[in-house]
Structures are given as structure tokens and as C-alpha cells.
Short mmCIF file of C-alpha atoms in Angstrom, two decimals:
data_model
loop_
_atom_site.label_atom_id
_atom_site.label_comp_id
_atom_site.label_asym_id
_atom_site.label_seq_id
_atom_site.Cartn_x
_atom_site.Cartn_y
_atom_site.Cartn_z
CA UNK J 1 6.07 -8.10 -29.19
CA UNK J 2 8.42 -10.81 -30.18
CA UNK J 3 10.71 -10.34 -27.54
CA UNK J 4 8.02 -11.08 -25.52
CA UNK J 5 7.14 -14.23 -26.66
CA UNK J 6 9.11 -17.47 -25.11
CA UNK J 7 10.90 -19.19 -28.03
CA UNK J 8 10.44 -22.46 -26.97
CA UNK J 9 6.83 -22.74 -25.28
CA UNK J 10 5.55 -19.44 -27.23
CA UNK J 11 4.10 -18.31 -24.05
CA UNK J 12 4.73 -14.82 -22.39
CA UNK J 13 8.67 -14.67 -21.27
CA UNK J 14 11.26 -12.22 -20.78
CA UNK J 15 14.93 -11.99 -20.85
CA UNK J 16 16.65 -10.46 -18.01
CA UNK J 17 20.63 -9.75 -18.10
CA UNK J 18 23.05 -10.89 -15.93
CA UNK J 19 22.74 -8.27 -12.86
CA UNK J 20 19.73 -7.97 -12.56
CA UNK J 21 19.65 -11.85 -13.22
CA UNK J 22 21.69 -12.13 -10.00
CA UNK J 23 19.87 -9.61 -7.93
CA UNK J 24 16.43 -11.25 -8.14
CA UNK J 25 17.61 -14.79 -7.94
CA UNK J 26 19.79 -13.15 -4.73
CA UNK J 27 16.94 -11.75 -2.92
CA UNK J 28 14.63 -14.64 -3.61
CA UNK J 29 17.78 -16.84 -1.99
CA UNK J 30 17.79 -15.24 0.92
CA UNK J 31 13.89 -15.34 1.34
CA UNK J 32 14.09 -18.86 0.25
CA UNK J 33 16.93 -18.84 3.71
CA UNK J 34 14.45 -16.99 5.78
CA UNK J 35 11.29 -19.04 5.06
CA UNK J 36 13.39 -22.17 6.54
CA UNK J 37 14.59 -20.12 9.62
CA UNK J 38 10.89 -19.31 10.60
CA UNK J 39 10.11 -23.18 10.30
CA UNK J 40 13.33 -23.98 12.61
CA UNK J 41 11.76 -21.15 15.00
CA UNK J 42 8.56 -23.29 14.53
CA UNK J 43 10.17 -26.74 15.55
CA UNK J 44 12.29 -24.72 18.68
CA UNK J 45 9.08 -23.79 19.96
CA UNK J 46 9.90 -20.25 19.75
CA UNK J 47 7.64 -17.82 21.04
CA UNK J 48 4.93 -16.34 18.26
CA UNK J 49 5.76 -12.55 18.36
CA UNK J 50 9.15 -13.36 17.71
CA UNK J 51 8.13 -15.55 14.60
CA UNK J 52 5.18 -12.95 13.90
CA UNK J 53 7.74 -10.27 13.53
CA UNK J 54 10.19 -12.82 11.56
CA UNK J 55 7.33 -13.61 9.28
CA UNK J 56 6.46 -9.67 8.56
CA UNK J 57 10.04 -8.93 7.78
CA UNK J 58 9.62 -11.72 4.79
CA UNK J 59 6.58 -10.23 3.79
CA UNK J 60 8.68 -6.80 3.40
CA UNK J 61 11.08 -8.44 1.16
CA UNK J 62 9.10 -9.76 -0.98
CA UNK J 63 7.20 -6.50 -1.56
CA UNK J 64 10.55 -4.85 -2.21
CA UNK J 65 11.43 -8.23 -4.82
CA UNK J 66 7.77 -7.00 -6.21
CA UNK J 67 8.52 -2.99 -5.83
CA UNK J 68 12.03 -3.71 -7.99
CA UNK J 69 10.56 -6.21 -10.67
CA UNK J 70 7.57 -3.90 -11.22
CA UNK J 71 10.08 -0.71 -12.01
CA UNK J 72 12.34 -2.47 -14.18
CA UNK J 73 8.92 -3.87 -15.75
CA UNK J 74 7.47 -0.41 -16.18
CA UNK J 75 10.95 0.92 -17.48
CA UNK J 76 11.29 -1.62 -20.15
CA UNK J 77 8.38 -3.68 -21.16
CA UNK J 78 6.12 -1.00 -20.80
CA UNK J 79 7.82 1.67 -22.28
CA UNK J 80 8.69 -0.10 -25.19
CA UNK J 81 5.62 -1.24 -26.33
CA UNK J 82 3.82 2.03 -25.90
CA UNK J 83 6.87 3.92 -28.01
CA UNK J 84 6.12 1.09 -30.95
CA UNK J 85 2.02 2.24 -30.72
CA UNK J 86 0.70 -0.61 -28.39
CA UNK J 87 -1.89 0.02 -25.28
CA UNK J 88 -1.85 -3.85 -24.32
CA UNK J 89 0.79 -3.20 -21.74
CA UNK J 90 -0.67 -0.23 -20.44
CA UNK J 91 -3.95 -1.60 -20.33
CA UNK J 92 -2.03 -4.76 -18.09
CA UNK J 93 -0.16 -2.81 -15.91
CA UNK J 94 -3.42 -0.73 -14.96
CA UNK J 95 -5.04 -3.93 -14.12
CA UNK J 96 -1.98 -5.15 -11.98
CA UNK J 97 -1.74 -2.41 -9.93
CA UNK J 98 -5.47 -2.84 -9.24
CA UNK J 99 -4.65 -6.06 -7.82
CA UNK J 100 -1.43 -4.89 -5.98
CA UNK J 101 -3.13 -1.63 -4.23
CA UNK J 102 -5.33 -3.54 -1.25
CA UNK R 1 5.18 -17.42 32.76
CA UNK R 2 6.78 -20.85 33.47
CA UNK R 3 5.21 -22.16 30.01
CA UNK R 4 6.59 -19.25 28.03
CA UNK R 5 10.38 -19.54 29.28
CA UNK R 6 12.44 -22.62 27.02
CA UNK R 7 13.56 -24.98 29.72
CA UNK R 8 17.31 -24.36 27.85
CA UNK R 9 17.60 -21.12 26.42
CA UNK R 10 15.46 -19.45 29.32
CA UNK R 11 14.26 -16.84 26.23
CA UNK R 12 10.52 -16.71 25.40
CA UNK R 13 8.90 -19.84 24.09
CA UNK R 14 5.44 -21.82 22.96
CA UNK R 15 5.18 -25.34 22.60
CA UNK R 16 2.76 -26.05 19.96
CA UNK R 17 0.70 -29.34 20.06
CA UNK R 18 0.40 -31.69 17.49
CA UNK R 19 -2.24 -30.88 15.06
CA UNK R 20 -1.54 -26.85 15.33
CA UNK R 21 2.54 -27.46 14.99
CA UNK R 22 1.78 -29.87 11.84
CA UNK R 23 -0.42 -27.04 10.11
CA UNK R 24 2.04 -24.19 10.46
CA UNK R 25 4.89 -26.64 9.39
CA UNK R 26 2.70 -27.57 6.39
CA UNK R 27 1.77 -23.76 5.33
CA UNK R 28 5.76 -23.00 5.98
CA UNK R 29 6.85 -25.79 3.80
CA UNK R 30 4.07 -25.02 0.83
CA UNK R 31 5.27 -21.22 1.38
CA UNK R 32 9.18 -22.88 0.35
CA UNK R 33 8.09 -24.38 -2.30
CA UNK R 34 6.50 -21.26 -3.61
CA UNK R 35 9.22 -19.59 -3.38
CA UNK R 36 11.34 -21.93 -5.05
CA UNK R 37 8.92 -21.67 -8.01
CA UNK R 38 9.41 -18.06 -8.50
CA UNK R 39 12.98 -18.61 -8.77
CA UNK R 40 12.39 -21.39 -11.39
CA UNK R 41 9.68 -18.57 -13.26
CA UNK R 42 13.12 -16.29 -13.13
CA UNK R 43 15.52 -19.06 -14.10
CA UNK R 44 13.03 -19.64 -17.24
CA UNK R 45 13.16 -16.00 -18.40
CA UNK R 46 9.43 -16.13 -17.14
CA UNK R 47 7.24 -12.68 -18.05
CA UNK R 48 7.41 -10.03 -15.22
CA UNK R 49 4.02 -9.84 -14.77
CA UNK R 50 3.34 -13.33 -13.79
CA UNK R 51 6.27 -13.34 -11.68
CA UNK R 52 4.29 -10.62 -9.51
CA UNK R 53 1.33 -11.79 -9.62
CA UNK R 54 3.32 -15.32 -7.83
CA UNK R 55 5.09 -13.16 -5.56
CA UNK R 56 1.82 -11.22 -4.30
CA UNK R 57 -0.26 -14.46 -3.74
CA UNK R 58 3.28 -16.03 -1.70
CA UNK R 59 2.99 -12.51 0.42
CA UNK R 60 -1.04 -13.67 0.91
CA UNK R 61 -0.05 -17.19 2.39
CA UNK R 62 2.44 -15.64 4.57
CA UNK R 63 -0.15 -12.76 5.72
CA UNK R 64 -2.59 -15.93 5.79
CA UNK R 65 -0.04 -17.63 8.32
CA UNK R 66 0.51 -14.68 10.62
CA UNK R 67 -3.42 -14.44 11.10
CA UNK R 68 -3.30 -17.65 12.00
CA UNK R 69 -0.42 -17.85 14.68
CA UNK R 70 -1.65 -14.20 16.00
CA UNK R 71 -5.39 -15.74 16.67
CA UNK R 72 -3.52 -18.68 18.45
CA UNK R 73 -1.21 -16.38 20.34
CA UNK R 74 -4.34 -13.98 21.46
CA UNK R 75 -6.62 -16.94 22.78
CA UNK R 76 -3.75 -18.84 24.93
CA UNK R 77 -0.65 -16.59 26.00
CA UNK R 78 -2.59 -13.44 25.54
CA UNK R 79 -5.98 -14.49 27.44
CA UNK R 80 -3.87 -16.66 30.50
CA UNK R 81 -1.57 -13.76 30.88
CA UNK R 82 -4.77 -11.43 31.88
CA UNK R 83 -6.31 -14.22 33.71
CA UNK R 84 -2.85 -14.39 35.85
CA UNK R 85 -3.68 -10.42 36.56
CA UNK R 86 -0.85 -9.97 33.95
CA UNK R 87 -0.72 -6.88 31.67
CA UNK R 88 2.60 -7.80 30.00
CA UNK R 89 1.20 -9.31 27.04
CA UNK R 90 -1.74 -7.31 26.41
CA UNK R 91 1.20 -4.07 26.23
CA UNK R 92 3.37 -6.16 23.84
CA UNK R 93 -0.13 -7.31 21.38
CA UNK R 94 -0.84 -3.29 21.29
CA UNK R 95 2.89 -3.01 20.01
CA UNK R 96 2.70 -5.86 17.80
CA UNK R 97 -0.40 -4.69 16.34
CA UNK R 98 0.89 -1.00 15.77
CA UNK R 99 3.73 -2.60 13.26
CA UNK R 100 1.13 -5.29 11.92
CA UNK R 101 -1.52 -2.71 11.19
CA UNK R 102 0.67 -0.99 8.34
CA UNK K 1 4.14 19.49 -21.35
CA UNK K 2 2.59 22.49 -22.13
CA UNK K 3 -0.68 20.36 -20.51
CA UNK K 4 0.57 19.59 -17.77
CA UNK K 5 1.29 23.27 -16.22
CA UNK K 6 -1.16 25.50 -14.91
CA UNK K 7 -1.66 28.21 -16.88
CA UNK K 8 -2.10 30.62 -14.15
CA UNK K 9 0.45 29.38 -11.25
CA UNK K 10 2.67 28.05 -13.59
CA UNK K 11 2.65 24.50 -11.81
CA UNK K 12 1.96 21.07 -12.34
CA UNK K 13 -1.94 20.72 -13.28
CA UNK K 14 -4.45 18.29 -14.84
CA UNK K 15 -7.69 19.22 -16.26
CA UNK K 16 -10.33 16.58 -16.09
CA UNK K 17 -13.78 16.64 -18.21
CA UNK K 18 -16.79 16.75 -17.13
CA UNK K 19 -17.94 12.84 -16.52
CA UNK K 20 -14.24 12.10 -14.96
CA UNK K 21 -14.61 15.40 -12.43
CA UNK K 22 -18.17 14.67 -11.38
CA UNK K 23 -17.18 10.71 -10.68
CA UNK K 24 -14.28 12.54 -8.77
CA UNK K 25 -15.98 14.52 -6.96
CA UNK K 26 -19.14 12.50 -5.94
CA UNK K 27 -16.57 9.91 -4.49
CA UNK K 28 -14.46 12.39 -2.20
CA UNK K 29 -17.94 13.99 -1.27
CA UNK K 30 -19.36 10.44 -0.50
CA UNK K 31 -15.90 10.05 1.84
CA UNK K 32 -16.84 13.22 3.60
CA UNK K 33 -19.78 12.28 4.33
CA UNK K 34 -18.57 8.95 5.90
CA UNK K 35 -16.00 11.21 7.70
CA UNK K 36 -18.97 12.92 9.31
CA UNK K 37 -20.63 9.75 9.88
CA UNK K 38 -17.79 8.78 12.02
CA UNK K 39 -17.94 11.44 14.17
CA UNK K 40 -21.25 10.94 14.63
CA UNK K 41 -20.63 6.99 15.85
CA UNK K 42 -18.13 8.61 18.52
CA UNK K 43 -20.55 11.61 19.83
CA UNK K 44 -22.98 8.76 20.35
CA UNK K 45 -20.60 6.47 22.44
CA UNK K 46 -20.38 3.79 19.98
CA UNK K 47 -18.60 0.45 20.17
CA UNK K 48 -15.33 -0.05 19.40
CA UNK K 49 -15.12 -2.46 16.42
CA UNK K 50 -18.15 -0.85 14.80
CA UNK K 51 -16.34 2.20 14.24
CA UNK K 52 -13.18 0.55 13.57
CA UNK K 53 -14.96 -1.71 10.81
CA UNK K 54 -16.12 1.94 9.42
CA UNK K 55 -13.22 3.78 9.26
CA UNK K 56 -11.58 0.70 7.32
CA UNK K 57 -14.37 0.84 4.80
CA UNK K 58 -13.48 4.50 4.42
CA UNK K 59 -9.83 3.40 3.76
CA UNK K 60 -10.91 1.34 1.33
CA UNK K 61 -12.85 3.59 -0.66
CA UNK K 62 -9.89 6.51 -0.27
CA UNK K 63 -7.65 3.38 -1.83
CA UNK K 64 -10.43 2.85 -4.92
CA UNK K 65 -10.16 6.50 -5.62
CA UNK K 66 -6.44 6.53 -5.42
CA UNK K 67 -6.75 3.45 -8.13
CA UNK K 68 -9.33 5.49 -10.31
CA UNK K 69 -6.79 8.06 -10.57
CA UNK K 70 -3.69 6.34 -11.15
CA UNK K 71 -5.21 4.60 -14.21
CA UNK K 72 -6.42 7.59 -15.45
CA UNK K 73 -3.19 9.39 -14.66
CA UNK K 74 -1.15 5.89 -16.74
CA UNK K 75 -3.27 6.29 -19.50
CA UNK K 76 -3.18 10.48 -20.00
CA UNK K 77 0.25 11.89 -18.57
CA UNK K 78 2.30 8.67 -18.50
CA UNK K 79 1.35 7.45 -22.03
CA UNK K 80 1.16 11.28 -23.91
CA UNK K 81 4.92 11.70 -22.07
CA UNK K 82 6.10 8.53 -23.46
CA UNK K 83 4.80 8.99 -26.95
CA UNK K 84 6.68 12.49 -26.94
CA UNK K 85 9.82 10.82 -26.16
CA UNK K 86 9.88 11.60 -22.73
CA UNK K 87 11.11 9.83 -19.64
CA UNK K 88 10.20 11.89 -16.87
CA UNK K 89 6.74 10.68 -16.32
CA UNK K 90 7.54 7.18 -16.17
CA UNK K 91 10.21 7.42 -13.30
CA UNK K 92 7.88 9.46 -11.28
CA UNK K 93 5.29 6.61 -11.83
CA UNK K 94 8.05 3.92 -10.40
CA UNK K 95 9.03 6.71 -7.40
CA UNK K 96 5.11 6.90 -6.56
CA UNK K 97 4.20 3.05 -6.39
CA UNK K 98 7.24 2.61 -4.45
CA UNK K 99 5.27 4.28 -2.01
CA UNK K 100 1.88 3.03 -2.60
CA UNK K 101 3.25 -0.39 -2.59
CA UNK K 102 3.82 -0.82 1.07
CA UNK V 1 -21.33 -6.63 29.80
CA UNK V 2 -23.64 -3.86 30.98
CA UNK V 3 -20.88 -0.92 30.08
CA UNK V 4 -20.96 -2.04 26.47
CA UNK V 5 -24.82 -1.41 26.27
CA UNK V 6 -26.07 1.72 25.57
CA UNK V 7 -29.32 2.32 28.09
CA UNK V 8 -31.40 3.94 25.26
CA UNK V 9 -30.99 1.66 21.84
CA UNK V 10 -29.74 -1.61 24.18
CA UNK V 11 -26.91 -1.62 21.22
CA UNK V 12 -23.24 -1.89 21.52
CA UNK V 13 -21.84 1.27 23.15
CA UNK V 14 -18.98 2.74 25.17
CA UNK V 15 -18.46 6.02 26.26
CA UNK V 16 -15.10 7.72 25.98
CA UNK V 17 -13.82 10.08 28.24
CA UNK V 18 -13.31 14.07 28.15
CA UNK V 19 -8.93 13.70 26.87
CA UNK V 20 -9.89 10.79 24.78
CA UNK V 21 -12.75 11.50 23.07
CA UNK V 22 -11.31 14.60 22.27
CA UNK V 23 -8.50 13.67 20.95
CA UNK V 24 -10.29 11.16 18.61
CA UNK V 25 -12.79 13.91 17.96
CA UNK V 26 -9.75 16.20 16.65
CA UNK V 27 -7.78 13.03 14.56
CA UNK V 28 -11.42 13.07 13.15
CA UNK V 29 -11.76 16.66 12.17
CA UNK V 30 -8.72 16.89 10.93
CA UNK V 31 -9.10 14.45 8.53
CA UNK V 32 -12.54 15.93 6.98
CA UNK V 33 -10.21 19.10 6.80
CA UNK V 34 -8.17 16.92 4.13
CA UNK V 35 -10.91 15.21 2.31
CA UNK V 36 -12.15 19.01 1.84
CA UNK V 37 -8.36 20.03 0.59
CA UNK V 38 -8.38 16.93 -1.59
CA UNK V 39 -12.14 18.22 -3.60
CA UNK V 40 -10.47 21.56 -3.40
CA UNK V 41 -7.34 19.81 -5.08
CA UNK V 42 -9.41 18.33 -7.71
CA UNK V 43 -11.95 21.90 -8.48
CA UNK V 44 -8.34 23.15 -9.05
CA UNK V 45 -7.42 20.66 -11.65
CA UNK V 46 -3.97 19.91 -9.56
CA UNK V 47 -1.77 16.95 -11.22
CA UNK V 48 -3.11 13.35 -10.33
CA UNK V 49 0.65 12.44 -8.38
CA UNK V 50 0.03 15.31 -5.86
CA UNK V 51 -3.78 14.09 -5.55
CA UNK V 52 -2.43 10.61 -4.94
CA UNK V 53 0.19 11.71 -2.46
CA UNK V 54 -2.23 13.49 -0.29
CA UNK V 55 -4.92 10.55 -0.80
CA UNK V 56 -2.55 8.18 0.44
CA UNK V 57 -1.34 10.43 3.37
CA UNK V 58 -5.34 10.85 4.33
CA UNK V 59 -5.15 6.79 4.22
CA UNK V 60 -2.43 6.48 6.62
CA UNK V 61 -4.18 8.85 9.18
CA UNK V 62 -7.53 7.04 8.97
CA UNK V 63 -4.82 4.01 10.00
CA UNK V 64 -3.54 5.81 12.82
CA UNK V 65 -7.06 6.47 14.06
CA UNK V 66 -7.92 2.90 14.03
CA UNK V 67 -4.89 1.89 15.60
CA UNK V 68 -5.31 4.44 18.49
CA UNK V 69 -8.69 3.06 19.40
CA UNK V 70 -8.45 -0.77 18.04
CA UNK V 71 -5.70 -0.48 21.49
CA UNK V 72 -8.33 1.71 23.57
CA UNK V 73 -10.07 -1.33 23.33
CA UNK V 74 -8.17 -4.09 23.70
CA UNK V 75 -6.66 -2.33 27.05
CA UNK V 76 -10.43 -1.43 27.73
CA UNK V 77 -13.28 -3.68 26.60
CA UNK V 78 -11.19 -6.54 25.90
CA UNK V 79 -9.14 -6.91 29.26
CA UNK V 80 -12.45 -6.30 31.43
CA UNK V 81 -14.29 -9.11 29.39
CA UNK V 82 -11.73 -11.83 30.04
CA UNK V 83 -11.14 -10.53 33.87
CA UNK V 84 -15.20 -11.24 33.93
CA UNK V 85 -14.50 -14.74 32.68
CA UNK V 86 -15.88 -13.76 28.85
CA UNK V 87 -14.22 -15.10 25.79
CA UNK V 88 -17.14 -13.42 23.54
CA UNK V 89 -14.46 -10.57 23.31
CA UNK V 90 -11.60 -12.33 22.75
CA UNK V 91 -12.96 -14.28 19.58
CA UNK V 92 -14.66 -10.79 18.04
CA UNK V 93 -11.27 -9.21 18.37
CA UNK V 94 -9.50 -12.49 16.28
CA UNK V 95 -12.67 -11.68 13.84
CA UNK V 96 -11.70 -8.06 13.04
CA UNK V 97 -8.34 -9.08 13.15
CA UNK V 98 -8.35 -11.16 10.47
CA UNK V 99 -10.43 -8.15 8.09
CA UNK V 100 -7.98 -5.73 9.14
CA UNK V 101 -4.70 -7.56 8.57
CA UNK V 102 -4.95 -7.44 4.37
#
């Protein structure tokens, strides 16, 4: 699929409009924020269930950044190649998902 | 515990030696840097799929980092809590775990 | 889809041929089995961490079936639904990994 | 530790008492009961997302099982090793920690 294809470096790319744009970049923001909060909890000597805890609630967020990019992936990449005949997307997302499901 | 009190904030606290503080700083820090990638992957219209498979092996390191700090936490607060006749943080690992253990 | 109901309960059904049901079915009997195995470790006063190490390999092989299926499940329902213009299959794919993903 | 040896095999053991073991015993039971449901499920050619729901649900109380007894232990085994001076414990529990937290 064209659309798929980056213009510029021809490798695998895809466009995504300005909500959702703002959304991801958002949450990854705020992770980005969190991530340097654990290593200030690091430097205070903070106790390790407190940062243990901290740390889980990052790995949360970015399964939910994951959950929401994988939807929006199903809902449009996906869809659209199997409505113009492909399987190559399918076949991908089958494999992903064997990778994501631990 | 004395060693578990900050001198200032009288909340719970660890002071981490040397080597051990400069590792978890170093994972933190490569973990920051991951995550500012994945914003750069989104920033460059970057295809969904890759961006998840980024995001899963960030969620890894992070998962990576909490065995880490829980192993450290279990053979020094955990087992000179017990030795003090303590049962405190023995309670609170059985509570930690329960959340951990997902 | 006219495949997708039950022709006697008049409910959502999927019939699987022959190789597919037997794979099926030898892997929830093998999980039985294991089940039973289990059991047996705690009738005979086993240790701990030997029957915790067990009952993860059980969840592991409960998570490969649950991946055996969903593939199957992308590549029959999800794709035949999409190909006949429908929608419905593909949200309820997004509404299950949500909570597979955790 | 001469509790965790059983006197005939001289392997790991530990017995469980009569409200413990019997409430393991039933978690146990209960979930062959739903591997059984989940072969009847499949006999009955019932749609994969219902199979996958119930899969997933057996998954979660093999989880609870584990957690139930992984802090059995650590209250148990774990606490009387380190009162005795042991760190054998200690380290085998950091082991399975690090296999259990995926």
C-alpha cells in the first residue's frame, strides 16, 4: 500500500492526523515526565516499594499507549488492506500479537 | 528501621551505594532515551507496528529494572527486617507481590 | 453471518474441522492433565516453588492456546466480516485485546 | 531445613495443613471444572471470543493460586530459613521471582 510507504526513505510509515497526533505524543510526554521522576526518587534515596510501584504505574501507561496505537492500527491499516484483497497485514498483526500475549 | 527513615523527610528511604545507584541511574537514563525515540518514530509518521514493537521492548527494560531493585530490596531491607524479629516488611513484599504478579 | 450462529440455539458459534478440533482438543486435554498433576504435587506435600514453577507452565500453555485461537479466529471471522463489509468483528477484536493486553 | 524434606523421597516437601490445603485443593478443582467447560466449549463449536474470554479467566485463577501460595511461603519457608540464619531461601525466591515477573 502506498500510503504505507514513507515518501522520503521508502520505508514502512504512516500518517497520523492531528488528534490523535497530539494524544500519543501527550501520553508519551508525560511518560517521558515520569521516567525522570523515578530517577529523582532514585537520587533522594527513596525507598524501593515506593519506586517499584512508581515504576509499574509506567509500565501501565505504556501498555495503554500500546492498547490505543494497536486499535487505531487494527481499525485503519488493517482494515484497509484486507477490504483492497491483501493478507500481509493480517498475516503481521497475527504475528504481533504473538509477541504481545506473554 | 533507623536506615529506612530519610534523616529530613522522616518518610521511608534506601541509600543506595555506589556501583548499585550508578546502574539503576544508567538503566533509568537508557529507559529516557527510549522513550524519547518513540516520540521521534511518531514525530516521523513512523509505521504503527514498529512503534509497538519499541514500546513493548521499553515496557521489558522497565520490567527488567523492577526485577532488579525488588531482588535488592528482598536481600537487604527484606532479610534485616526478619533478622530484627520484624514482620513489617515481609507483610508489605506479600502486598507488593499481589499487584506485581498481574 | 449466517456462519457464525448456531443453528440450533440460535447463538454465536464456530465450527472447526477436523485437524484444527483435534489440535484443540489434545491441548486443553494435555492442560487437564497438568491440572491433575497439580493436585497430585499438593496431596504429596510438595515444595512450594516446584508447584508454583508448574502452575506457571500451565499458564503458559492456557496463553499458547488462547494465541492459537485468536489467529485462527483473525484469519476466519475477522477477515470473512471485513470482506462482507462489515465492522462488527473488528471492534470486538480491539474490545478483546484490550483485555488480553494487560 | 529438615521440614522441607520429605522422610520418604529425601526431596523438597512441605506439608500443608487441614484449612489450607483444602482450600488450595478446592482453587484446584475448580479450575479442572473449567478446563472441562472449556473442551465442552469447543465439542460445542462455541465462537472463538467466548473461548478466549473463559481461557483467559482460567489464566487469571491459575494466577491467583500461585499468588496464594508463592505468600504461604514466603510467610512460611522463607521467614523460618532466614530466622535459622539461611540465605539458600532468600536467593531461590529472587530466582523464581525473576521467571514469574514477565
Amino acid at each position: 500500500m502506498a500510503e504505507n510507504k514513507c515518501p522520503v526513505c521508502e520505508t514502512r510509515s504512516k500518517h497520523r492526523e492531528g488528534e490523535e497526533y497530539k494524544k500519543l505524543m501527550n501520553r508519551l510526554s508525560r511518560i517521558e515526565g515520569q521516567i525522570r521522576g523515578v530517577k529523582k526518587m532514585v537520587e533522594e534515596d527513596r525507598y524501593c516499594i515506593d519506586i517499584i510501584n512508581q515504576v509499574s504505574a509506567i509500565s501501565s501507561a505504556l501498555n495503554a499507549f500500546n492498547k490505543v496505537l494497536l486499535a487505531e492500527h487494527i481499525q485503519s491499516c488493517v482494515v484497509q488492506d484486507v477490504e483492497a484483497g491483501g493478507s500481509e497485514k493480517i498475516d503481521e498483526l497475527c504475528d504481533t500479537l504473538q509477541k504481545l500475549m506473554k
